[in-house]
């Protein structure tokens, strides 16, 4: 494997993260509950991880601010535009597969 500098690794990780966020913004048809059921994380998880990383560096970011970073708009706007109600099957799958803390 090619040896990367720490700076290169960080740059590549950041680029991959930005691409993931762009992909999730383009795929607003994919519901958060579907992501949770299939992958164990969703857009809200990403926003929490983003906020936690900022706070670990001493940068306070609110929940709403971190969600807007991920969704590209206020979360309530995204929900109104894209979020559908979860079906009983989706809810049952979530209960079965939800991450345990």
Short mmCIF file of C-alpha atoms in Angstrom, two decimals:
data_model
loop_
_atom_site.label_atom_id
_atom_site.label_comp_id
_atom_site.label_asym_id
_atom_site.label_seq_id
_atom_site.Cartn_x
_atom_site.Cartn_y
_atom_site.Cartn_z
CA UNK A 1 0.00 0.00 0.00
CA UNK A 2 1.18 3.52 -0.75
CA UNK A 3 2.53 5.29 2.30
CA UNK A 4 0.47 8.38 3.01
CA UNK A 5 1.38 11.33 5.14
CA UNK A 6 -1.01 12.11 7.98
CA UNK A 7 -2.05 15.24 6.06
CA UNK A 8 -2.83 13.20 2.91
CA UNK A 9 -4.81 10.68 4.91
CA UNK A 10 -6.86 13.46 6.51
CA UNK A 11 -7.44 15.14 3.13
CA UNK A 12 -8.58 11.89 1.52
CA UNK A 13 -10.85 11.03 4.45
CA UNK A 14 -12.38 14.51 4.30
CA UNK A 15 -12.95 14.17 0.55
CA UNK A 16 -14.61 10.78 1.02
CA UNK A 17 -16.81 12.23 3.77
CA UNK A 18 -17.85 15.16 1.58
CA UNK A 19 -18.70 12.73 -1.21
CA UNK A 20 -20.77 10.58 1.16
CA UNK A 21 -22.68 13.66 2.34
CA UNK A 22 -23.30 14.78 -1.27
CA UNK A 23 -24.48 11.27 -2.15
CA UNK A 24 -26.91 11.20 0.78
CA UNK A 25 -28.23 14.64 -0.17
CA UNK A 26 -28.79 13.44 -3.73
CA UNK A 27 -30.50 10.28 -2.47
CA UNK A 28 -33.20 11.91 -0.37
CA UNK A 29 -35.41 8.99 -1.43
CA UNK A 30 -33.41 6.78 0.94
CA UNK A 31 -35.02 7.17 4.33
CA UNK A 32 -33.02 7.32 7.55
CA UNK A 33 -34.82 4.27 8.90
CA UNK A 34 -33.71 2.31 5.83
CA UNK A 35 -30.10 3.37 6.45
CA UNK A 36 -30.41 2.38 10.11
CA UNK A 37 -31.92 -0.98 9.25
CA UNK A 38 -29.30 -1.81 6.64
CA UNK A 39 -26.15 -0.12 7.91
CA UNK A 40 -26.73 0.73 11.56
CA UNK A 41 -26.31 4.48 11.03
CA UNK A 42 -28.17 7.34 9.36
CA UNK A 43 -27.82 11.02 8.56
CA UNK A 44 -28.57 11.93 12.18
CA UNK A 45 -25.77 9.63 13.35
CA UNK A 46 -23.38 11.42 10.97
CA UNK A 47 -24.48 14.78 12.33
CA UNK A 48 -23.90 13.54 15.89
CA UNK A 49 -20.43 12.26 15.00
CA UNK A 50 -19.63 15.58 13.31
CA UNK A 51 -20.75 17.51 16.40
CA UNK A 52 -18.81 15.20 18.73
CA UNK A 53 -15.64 15.65 16.65
CA UNK A 54 -16.02 19.43 16.75
CA UNK A 55 -16.64 19.44 20.49
CA UNK A 56 -13.61 17.20 21.05
CA UNK A 57 -11.56 20.00 19.47
CA UNK A 58 -13.22 22.63 21.66
CA UNK A 59 -15.60 23.91 18.99
CA UNK A 60 -19.17 23.99 20.26
CA UNK A 61 -21.71 23.15 17.57
CA UNK A 62 -25.40 22.77 18.26
CA UNK A 63 -27.41 19.75 17.22
CA UNK A 64 -29.31 21.89 14.71
CA UNK A 65 -26.06 23.26 13.23
CA UNK A 66 -24.53 19.82 12.81
CA UNK A 67 -27.70 18.48 11.22
CA UNK A 68 -27.74 21.37 8.75
CA UNK A 69 -24.12 20.51 7.84
CA UNK A 70 -25.22 16.99 6.91
CA UNK A 71 -28.66 17.65 5.41
CA UNK A 72 -27.68 20.84 3.56
CA UNK A 73 -30.69 22.62 5.03
CA UNK A 74 -32.45 22.89 8.38
CA UNK A 75 -33.50 19.42 9.52
CA UNK A 76 -37.17 20.39 9.82
CA UNK A 77 -37.14 21.55 6.18
CA UNK A 78 -35.58 18.25 5.06
CA UNK A 79 -38.13 16.26 7.05
CA UNK A 80 -41.01 18.22 5.51
CA UNK A 81 -39.63 17.75 1.99
CA UNK A 82 -38.37 14.17 2.10
CA UNK A 83 -39.23 12.14 5.18
CA UNK A 84 -42.04 9.63 4.95
CA UNK A 85 -43.66 7.79 7.80
CA UNK A 86 -42.03 4.48 8.65
CA UNK A 87 -44.00 1.38 7.78
CA UNK A 88 -44.75 -1.28 10.40
CA UNK A 89 -42.16 -3.52 8.68
CA UNK A 90 -39.50 -0.80 8.86
CA UNK A 91 -40.30 -0.13 12.53
CA UNK A 92 -40.12 -3.83 13.39
CA UNK A 93 -36.77 -4.18 11.59
CA UNK A 94 -35.46 -1.15 13.46
CA UNK A 95 -36.45 -2.60 16.82
CA UNK A 96 -34.77 -5.87 15.91
CA UNK A 97 -31.55 -4.31 14.58
CA UNK A 98 -31.14 -1.04 16.45
CA UNK A 99 -27.71 -0.40 17.90
CA UNK A 100 -27.36 -1.02 21.61
CA UNK A 101 -25.52 1.52 23.70
#
